[in-house]
Coordinates of C-alpha atoms and ligand atoms in Angstrom, one line a residue:
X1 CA 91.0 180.0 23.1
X2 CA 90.5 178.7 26.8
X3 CA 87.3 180.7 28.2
X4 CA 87.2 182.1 31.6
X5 CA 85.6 179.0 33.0
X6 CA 88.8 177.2 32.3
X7 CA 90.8 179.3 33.5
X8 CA 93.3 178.5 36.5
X9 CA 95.2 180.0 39.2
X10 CA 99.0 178.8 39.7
X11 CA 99.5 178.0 43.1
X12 CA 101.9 179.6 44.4
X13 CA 103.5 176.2 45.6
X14 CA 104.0 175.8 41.9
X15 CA 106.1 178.9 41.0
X16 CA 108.7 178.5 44.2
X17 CA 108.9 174.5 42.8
X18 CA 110.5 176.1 39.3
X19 CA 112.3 178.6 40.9
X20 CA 113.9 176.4 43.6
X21 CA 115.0 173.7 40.8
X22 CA 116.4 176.9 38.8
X23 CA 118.5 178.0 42.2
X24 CA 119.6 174.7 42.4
X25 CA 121.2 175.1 39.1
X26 CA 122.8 178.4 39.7
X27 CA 123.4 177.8 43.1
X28 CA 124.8 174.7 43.5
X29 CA 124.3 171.5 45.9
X30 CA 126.3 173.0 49.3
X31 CA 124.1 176.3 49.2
X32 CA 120.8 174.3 48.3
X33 CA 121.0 172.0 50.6
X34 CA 122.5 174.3 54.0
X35 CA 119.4 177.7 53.0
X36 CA 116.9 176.8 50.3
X37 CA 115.9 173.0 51.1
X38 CA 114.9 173.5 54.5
X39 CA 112.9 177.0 53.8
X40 CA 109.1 176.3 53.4
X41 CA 107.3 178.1 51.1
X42 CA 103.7 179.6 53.1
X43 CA 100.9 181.4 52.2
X44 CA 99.1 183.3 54.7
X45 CA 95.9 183.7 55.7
X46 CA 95.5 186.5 53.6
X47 CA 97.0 184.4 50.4
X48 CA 100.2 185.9 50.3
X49 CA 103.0 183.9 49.7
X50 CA 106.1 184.3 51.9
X51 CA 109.8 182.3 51.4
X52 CA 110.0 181.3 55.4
X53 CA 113.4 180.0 56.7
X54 CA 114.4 178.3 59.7
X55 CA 116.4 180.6 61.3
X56 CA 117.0 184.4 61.2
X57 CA 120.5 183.5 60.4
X58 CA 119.4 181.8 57.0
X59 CA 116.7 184.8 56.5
X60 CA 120.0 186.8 56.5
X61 CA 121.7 184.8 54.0
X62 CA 118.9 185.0 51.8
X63 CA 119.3 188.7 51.7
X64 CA 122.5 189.2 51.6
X65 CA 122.9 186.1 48.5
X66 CA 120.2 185.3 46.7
X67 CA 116.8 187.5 47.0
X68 CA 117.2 189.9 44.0
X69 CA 117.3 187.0 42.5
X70 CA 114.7 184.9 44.0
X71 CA 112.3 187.4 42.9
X72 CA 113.6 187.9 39.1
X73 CA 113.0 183.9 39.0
X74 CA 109.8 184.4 41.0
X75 CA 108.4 187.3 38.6
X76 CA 109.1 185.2 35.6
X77 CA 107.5 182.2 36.6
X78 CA 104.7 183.8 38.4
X79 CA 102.1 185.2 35.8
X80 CA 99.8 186.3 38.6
X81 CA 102.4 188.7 39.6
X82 CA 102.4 188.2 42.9
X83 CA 104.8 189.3 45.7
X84 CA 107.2 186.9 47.5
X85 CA 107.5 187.8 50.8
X86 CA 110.9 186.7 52.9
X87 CA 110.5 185.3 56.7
X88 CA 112.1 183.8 59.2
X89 CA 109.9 181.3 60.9
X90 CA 109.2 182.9 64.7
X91 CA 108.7 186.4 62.3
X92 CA 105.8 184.6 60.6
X93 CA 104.6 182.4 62.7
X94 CA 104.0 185.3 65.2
X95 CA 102.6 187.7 62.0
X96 CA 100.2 184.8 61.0
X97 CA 99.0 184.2 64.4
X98 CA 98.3 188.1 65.1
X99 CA 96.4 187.6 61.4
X100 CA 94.4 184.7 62.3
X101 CA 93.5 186.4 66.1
X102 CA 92.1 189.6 64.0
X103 CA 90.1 187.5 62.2
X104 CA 88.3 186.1 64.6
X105 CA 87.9 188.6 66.6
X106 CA 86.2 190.6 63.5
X107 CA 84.0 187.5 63.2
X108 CA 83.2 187.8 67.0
X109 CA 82.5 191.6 66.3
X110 CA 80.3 191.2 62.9
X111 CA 78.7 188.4 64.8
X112 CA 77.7 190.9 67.3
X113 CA 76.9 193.5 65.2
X114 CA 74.6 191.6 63.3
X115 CA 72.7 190.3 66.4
X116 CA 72.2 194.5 66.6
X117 CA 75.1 194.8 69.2
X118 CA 77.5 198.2 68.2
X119 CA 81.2 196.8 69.2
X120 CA 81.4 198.7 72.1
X121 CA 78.0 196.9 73.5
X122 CA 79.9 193.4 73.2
X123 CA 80.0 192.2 76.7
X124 CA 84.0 191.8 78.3
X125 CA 84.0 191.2 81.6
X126 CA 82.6 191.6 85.0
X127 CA 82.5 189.8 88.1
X128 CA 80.4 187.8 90.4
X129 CA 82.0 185.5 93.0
X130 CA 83.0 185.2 96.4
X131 CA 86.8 184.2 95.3
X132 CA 87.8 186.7 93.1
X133 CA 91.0 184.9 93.3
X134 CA 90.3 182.0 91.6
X135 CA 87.3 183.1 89.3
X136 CA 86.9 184.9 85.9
X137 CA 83.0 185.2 85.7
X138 CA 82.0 187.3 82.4
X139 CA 78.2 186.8 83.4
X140 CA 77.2 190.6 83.2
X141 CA 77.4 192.5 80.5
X142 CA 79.9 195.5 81.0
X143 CA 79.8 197.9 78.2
X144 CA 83.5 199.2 77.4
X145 CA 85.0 201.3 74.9
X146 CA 86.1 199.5 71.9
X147 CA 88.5 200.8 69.4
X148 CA 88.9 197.4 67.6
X149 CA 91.7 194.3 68.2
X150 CA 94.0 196.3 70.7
X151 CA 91.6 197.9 73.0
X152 CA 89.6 194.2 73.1
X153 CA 92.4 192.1 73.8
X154 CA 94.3 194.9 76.6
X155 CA 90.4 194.7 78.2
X156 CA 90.3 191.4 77.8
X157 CA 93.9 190.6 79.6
X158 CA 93.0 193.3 81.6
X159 CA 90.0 191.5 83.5
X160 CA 91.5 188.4 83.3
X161 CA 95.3 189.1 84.7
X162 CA 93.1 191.1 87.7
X163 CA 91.0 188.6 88.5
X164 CA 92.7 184.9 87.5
X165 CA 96.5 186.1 88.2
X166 CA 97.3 185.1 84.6
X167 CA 100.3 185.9 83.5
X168 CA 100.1 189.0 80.5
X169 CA 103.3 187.8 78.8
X170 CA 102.5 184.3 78.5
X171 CA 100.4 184.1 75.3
X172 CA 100.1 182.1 72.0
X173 CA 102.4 185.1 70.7
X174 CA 105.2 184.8 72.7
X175 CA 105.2 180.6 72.3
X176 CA 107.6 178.7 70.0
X177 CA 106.6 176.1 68.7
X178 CA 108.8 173.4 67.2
X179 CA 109.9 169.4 67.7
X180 CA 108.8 168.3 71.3
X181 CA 105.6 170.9 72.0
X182 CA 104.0 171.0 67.9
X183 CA 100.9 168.7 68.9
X184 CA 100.7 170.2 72.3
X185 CA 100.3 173.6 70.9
X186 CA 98.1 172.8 67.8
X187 CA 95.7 171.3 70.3
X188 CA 96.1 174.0 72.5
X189 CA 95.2 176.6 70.0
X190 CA 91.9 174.1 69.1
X191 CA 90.5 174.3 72.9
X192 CA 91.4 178.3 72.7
X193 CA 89.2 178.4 69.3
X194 CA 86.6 176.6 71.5
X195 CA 86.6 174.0 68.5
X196 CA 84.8 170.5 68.4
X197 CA 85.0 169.4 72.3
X198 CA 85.7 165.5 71.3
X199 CA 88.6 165.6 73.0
X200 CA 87.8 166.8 77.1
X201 CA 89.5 166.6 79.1
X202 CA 92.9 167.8 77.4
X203 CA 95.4 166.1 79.4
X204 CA 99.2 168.3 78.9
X205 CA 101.8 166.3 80.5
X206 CA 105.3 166.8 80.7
X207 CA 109.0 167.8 82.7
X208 CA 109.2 171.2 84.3
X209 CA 109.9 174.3 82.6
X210 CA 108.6 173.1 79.2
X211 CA 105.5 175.6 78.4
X212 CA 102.8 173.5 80.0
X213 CA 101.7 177.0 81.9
X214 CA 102.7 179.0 79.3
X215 CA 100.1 177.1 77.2
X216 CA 97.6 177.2 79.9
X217 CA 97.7 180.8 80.2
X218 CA 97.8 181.6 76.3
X219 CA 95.0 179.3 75.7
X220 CA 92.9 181.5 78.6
X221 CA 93.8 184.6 76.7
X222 CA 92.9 183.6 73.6
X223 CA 89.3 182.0 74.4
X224 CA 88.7 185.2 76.0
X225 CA 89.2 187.3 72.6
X226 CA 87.4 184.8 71.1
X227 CA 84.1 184.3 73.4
X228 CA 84.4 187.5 75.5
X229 CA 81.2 186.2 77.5
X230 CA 82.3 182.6 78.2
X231 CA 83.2 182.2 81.8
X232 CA 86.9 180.9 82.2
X233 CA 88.4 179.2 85.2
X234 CA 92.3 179.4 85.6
X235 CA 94.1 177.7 88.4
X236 CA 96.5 176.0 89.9
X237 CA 95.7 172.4 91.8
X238 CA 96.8 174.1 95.0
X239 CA 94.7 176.9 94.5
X240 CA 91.7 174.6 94.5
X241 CA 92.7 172.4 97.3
X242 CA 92.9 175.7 99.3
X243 CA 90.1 177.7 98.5
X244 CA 88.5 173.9 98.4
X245 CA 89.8 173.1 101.9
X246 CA 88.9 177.0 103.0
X247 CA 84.9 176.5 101.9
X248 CA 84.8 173.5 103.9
X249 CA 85.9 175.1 106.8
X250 CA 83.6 178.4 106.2
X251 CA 80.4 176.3 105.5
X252 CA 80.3 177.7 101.8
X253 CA 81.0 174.7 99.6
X254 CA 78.0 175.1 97.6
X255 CA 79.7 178.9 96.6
X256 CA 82.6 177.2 95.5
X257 CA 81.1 174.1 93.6
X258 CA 78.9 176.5 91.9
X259 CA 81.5 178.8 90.5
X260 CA 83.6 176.1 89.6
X261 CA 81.1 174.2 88.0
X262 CA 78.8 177.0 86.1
X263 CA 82.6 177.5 83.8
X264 CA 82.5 177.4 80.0
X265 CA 86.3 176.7 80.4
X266 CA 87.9 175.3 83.7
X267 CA 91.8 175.1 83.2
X268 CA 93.9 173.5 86.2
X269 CA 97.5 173.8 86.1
X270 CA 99.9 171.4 87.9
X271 CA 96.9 168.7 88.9
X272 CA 99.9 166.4 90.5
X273 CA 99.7 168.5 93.9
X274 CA 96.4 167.0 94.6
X275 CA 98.1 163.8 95.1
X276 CA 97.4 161.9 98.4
X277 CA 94.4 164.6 99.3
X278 CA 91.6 163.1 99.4
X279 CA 88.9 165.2 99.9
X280 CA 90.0 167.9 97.6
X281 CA 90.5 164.7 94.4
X282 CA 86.8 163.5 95.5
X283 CA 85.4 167.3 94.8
X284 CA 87.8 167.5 91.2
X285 CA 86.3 163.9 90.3
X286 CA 82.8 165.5 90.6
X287 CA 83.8 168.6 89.2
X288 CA 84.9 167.1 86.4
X289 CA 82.1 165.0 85.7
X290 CA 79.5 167.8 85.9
X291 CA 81.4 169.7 83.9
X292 CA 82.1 167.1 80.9
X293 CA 78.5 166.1 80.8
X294 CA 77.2 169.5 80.3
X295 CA 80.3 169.5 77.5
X296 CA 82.0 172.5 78.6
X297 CA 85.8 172.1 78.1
X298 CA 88.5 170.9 80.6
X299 CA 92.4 171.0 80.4
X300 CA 94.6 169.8 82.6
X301 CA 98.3 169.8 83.4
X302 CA 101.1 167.8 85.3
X303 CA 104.4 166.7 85.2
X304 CA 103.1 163.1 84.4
X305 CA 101.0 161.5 82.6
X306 CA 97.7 160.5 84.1
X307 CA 98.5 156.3 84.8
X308 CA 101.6 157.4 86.7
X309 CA 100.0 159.8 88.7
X310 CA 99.9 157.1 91.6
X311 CA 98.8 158.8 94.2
X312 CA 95.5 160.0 92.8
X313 CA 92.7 157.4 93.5
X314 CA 92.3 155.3 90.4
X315 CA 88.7 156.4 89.4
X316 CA 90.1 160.2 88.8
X317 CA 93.3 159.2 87.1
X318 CA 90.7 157.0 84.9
X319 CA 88.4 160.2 84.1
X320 CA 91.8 162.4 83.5
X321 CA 92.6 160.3 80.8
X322 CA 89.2 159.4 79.7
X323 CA 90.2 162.4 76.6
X324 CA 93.5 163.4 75.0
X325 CA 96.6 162.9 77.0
X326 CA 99.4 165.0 75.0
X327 CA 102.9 164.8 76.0
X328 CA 105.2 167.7 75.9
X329 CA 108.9 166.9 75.0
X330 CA 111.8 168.7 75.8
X331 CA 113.5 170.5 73.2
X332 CA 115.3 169.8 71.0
X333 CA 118.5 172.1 69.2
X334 CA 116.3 173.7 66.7
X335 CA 113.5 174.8 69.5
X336 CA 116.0 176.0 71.6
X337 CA 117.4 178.3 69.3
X338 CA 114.0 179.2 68.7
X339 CA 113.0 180.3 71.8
X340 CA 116.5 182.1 72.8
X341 CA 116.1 183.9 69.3
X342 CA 112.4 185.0 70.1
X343 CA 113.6 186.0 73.5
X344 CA 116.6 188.3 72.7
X345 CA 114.3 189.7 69.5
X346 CA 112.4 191.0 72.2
X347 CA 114.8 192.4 74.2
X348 CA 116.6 194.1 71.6
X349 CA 113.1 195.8 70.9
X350 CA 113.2 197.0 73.8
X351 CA 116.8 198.2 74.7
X352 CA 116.0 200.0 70.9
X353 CA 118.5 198.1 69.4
X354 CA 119.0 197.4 65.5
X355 CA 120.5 194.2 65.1
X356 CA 120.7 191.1 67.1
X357 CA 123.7 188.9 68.6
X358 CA 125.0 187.3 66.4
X359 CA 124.2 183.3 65.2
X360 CA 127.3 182.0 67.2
X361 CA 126.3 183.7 70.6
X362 CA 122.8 181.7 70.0
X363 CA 123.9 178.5 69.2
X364 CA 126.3 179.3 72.2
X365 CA 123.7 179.8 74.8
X366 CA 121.8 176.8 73.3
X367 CA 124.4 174.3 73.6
X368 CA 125.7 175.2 77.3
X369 CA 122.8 176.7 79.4
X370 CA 121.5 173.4 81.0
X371 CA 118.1 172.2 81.9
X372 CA 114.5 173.7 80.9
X373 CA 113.6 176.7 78.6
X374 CA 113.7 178.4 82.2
X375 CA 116.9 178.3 82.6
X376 CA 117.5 179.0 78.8
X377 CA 115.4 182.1 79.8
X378 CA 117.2 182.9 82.7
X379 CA 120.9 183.2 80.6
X380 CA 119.5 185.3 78.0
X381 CA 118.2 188.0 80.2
X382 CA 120.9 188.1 82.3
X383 CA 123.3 188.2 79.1
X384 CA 120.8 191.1 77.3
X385 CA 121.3 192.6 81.7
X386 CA 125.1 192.7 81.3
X387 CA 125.5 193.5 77.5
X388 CA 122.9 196.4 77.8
X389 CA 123.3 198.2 74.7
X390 CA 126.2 196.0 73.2
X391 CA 123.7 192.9 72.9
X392 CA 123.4 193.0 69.4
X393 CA 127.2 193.4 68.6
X394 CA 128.5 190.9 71.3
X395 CA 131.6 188.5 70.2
X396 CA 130.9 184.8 71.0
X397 CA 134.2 185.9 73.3
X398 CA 132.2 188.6 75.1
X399 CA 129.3 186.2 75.2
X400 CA 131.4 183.7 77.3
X401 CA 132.6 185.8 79.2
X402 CA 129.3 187.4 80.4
X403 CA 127.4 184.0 80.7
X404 CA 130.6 182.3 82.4
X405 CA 130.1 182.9 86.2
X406 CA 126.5 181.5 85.8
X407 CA 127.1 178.4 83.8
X408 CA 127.3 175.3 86.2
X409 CA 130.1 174.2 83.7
X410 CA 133.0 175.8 82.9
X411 CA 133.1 176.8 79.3
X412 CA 135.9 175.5 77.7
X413 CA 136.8 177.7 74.7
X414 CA 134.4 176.7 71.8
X415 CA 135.5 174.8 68.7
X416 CA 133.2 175.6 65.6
X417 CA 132.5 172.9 63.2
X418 CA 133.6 175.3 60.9
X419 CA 137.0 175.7 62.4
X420 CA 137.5 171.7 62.2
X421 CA 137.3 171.2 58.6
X422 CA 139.4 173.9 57.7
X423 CA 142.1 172.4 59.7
X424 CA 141.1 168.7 58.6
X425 CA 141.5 169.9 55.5
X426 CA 144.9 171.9 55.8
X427 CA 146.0 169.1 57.3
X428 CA 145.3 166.2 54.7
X429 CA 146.3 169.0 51.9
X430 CA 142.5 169.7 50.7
X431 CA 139.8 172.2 50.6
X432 CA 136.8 172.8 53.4
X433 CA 134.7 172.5 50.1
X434 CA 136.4 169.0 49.5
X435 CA 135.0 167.7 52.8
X436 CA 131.3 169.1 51.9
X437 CA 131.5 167.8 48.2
X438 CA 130.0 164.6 47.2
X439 CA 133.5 163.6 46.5
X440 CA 133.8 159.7 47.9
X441 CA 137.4 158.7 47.1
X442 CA 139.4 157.6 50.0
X443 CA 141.7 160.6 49.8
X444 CA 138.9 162.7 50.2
X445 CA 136.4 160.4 52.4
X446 CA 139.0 159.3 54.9
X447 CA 139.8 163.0 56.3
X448 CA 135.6 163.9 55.7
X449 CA 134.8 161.2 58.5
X450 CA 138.2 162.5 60.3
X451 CA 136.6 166.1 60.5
X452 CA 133.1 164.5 61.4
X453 CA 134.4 162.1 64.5
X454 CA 136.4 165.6 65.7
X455 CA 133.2 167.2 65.1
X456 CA 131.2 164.9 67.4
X457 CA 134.4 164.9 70.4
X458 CA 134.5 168.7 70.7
X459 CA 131.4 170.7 70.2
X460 CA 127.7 169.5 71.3
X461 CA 126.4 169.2 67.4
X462 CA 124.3 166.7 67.6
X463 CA 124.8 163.7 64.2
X464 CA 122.0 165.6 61.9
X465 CA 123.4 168.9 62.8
X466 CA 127.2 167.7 61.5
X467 CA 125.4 165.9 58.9
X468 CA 123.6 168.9 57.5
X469 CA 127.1 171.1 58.0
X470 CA 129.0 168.6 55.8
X471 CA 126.8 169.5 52.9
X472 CA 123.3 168.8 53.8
X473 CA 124.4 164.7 54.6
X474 CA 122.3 162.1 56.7
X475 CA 123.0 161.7 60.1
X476 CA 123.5 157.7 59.1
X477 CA 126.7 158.5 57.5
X478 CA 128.1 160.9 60.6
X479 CA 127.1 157.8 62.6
X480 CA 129.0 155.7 60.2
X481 CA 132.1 157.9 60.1
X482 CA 132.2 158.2 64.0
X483 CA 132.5 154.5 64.2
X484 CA 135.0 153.9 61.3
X485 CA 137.2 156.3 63.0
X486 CA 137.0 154.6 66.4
X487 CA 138.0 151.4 64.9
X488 CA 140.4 152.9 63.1
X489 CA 142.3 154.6 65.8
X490 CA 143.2 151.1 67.4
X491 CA 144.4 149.9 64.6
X492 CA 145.6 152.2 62.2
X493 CA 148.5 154.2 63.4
X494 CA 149.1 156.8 60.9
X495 CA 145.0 157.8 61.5
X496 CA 146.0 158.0 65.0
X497 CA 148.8 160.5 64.1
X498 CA 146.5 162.0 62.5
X499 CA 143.9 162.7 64.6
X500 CA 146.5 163.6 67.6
X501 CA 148.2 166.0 65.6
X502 CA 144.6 167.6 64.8
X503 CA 143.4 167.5 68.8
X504 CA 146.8 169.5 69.5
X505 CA 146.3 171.9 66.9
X506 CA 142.6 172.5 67.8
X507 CA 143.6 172.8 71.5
X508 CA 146.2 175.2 70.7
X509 CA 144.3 177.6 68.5
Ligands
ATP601 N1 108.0 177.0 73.6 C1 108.2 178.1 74.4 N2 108.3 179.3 73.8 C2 108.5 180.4 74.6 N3 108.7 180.3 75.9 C3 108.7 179.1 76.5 C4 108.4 177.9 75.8 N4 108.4 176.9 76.7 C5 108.7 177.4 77.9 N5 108.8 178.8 77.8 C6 109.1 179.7 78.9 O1 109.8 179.0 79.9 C7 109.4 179.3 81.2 C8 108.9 178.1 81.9 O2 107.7 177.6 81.3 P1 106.4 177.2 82.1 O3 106.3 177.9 83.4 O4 105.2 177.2 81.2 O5 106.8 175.7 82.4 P2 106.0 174.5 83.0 O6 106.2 173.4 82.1 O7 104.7 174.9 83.4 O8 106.9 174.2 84.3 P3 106.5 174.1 85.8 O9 105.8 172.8 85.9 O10 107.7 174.1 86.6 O11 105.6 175.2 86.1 C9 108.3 180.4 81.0 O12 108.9 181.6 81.2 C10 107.9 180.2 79.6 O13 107.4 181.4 79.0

């Protein structure tokens, strides 16, 4: 018999292995691939594992289709006995980030209490500068009433968004992250841990609208709760060329060099607008300087990277990226559904509502609000302003409706992928399932790359996203059908027939 020392544990990566092959069985290919495929098993922080999908939409499908079983499977292959949590990703992202901020700020409180401060002793803020504008100084100790992660963080937020004008919504919380901003934000939540400085300055570069401030902000919050007595500078390049160009002119340089330079955290958003000023790039050259070799940390932003920022002298544009220079992409589908899916969450909360829009008014926004996350923002508040208390039962036809007069296109009534292969298939005498199967003969293949070429001329899906709604294919073989069909139609007539008849009938529906 095995003794204790031998003994074990499965990990839970293990048990959702079995049980994914076994849902695979039962389940079938189409299913697999479209919901359980691209869920992640996670365990958090606390070693509870959690099913977390992509989307609220799949979280949705899992509990409408498949969690009673999920967790038979799971309690038969699990003989921990251990609970299975279901997730969508912003849910526990956001849950695991509120999980990992209360433990740190109980280590920050045991710390304290062990060096034989009680919690309300540990030091949040107080002031000492000649620019409160510019300046969060958390030099003297200012006893407050502390009732645990709440009361720290308001206080925190509190001293900062009075004296820095941070911005209280902008936090690690209320950031998506996805393709185009993941490294960004990983190294973000590093310098807001105030974890090994190799990296300074942090250089975030990238096109407007993105997150860079959003980041900027969240990381000043969080380095707060996490070093309530660090000093933390937050502000923008114009703000220092100001108050820079001000001290000059009052005699009182020396103030300003010494409360920029005495931060534990200086963060400068927008550093481009210094361009062409040259007094005000020589005093952030030797700002920065003093400040890296005393190793306190530095993050920058811009809407360039640091060689294309011409118009800075060339030994500042050297030091700026002398440290990590991290780009910020824009967004792609899956991050802008994100986002708008985070936002209207949040709304519904608020308006008290129980349910939220439905997938196809999401996917709507995403695929015909232009331009940045703020303009992304900007249609979904003035949809939840319109909707009010219909928000969460809204027809994609309401939807359009609503968001119409704002769009800088007109929306043309939207074509689902859905909608083209059950008319392909009508048309060629087959099932939708034919077109997803793995079914390859020419009967069936012909009409699959007919539905995936109408796909790609009449909705904004880009080729993985047809791909994955033709039962979980490669974008390759959209690519491929899209140009079989184009050669086709000059020189196979009845294809052409085809595909006219099919652009009539869509138009028509
Ligand atoms: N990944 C994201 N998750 C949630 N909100 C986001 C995200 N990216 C951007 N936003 C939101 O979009 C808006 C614009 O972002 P932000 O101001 O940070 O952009 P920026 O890159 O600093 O642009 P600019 O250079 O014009 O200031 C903000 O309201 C921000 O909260």
């Amino acid at each position: 018999m095995p003794g204790l020392n031998n003994w074990s544990p499965i990990l839970p990566e293990t048990v959702w292995s079995k049980v994914a092959s076994a849902l695979r069985q039962e389940l079938g290919d189409g299913p697999y691939n479209s919901y359980v495929a691209p869920s992640a098993l996670k365990v958090t922080i606390d070693g509870d594992p959690v099913l977390v999908t992509p989307t609220v939409y799949a979280r949705d499908w899992f509990q409408r289709n498949a969690l009673r079983r999920i967790h038979e499977l799971w309690a038969q292959f699990d003989p921990e006995g251990r609970v299975l949590d279901l997730q969508s990703r912003i849910d526990y992202d956001t849950a695991e980030r509120q999980r990992q901020a209360q433990k740190a700020l109980s280590e920050t409180l045991d710390v304290a209490k062990s060096a034989g401060r009680s919690e309300a002793d540990v030091p949040l803020s107080s002031v000492k500068t000649n620019d409160p504008a510019i300046v969060a100084d958390t030099g003297v100790a200012k006893p407050v009433e502390l009732s645990g992660l709440e009361a720290a963080q308001a206080q925190a937020r509190a001293d900062l968004n009075r004296i820095a004008g941070l911005q209280d919504r902008l936090t690690f919380e209320t950031f998506v992250a996805g393709r185009g901003n993941e490294f960004a934000y990983t190294m973000s939540r590093q310098v807001a841990g105030w974890g090994d400085g190799h990296f300074n300055p942090v250089f975030f570069h990238g096109p407007y609208g993105y997150g860079k401030t959003h980041l900027l902000n969240a990381i000043a919050w969080e380095a707060k709760v996490r070093r309530p007595d660090a000093k933390i500078v937050y502000l923008t390049a114009e703000k220092f060329t100001n108050t820079f160009v001000k001290a000059v002119m009052d005699r009182s340089q020396s103030v300003f060099k010494e409360e920029i330079r005495s931060a534990d955290l200086l963060l400068i958003d927008d550093v481009h607008f210094i361009g062409g000023k040259t007094s005000s790039q020589e005093e952030l050259f030797h700002t920065l300087t003093a400040l890296i070799e005393k190793n306190r940390r530095v993050v920058f932003t811009a809407d360039r990277p640091p060689t294309q920022l011409t118009e800075i002298e060339a030994r500042l544009r050297s030091h700026l990226s002398s440290g990590l220079v991290c780009a910020l992409d824009v967004a792609d589908q899956a991050l802008r559904i994100g986002i708008i899916e985070r936002k209207l969450e949040q709304l519904s909360r608020r308006l008290g509502l129980s349910r939220m829009p439905h997938v196809d008014v999401l996917q709507f926004i995403a695929d015909s609000v232009p331009g940045s996350i703020r303009e992304l923002e900007g249609a979904v508040n003035t949809l939840a302003a319109s909707a009010g208390a219909r928000l969460g039962s809204l027809t994609l036809d309401e939807a359009m409706a609503l968001l119409q007069p704002n769009l800088k296109v007109s929306v043309e009534r939207r074509v689902t992928v859905d909608e083209i292969q059950k008319l392909t298939a009508d048309h060629f005498s087959l099932k939708q399932a034919d077109l997803l199967s793995e079914r390859r003969t020419r009967s069936v293949a012909r009409p699959r790359q007919v539905a995936m070429w109408l796909c790609k001329q009449h909705t904004t899906r880009s080729y993985p996203d047809i791909g994955r709604r033709f039962g979980g294919r490669d974008h390759t073989t959209v690519l491929h059908a899209v140009k079989k069909i184009e050669e086709l139609l000059q020189s196979d007539e009845q294809i052409a027939r085809d595909v006219e008849a099919l652009t009539r009938k869509l138009r028509s529906n």
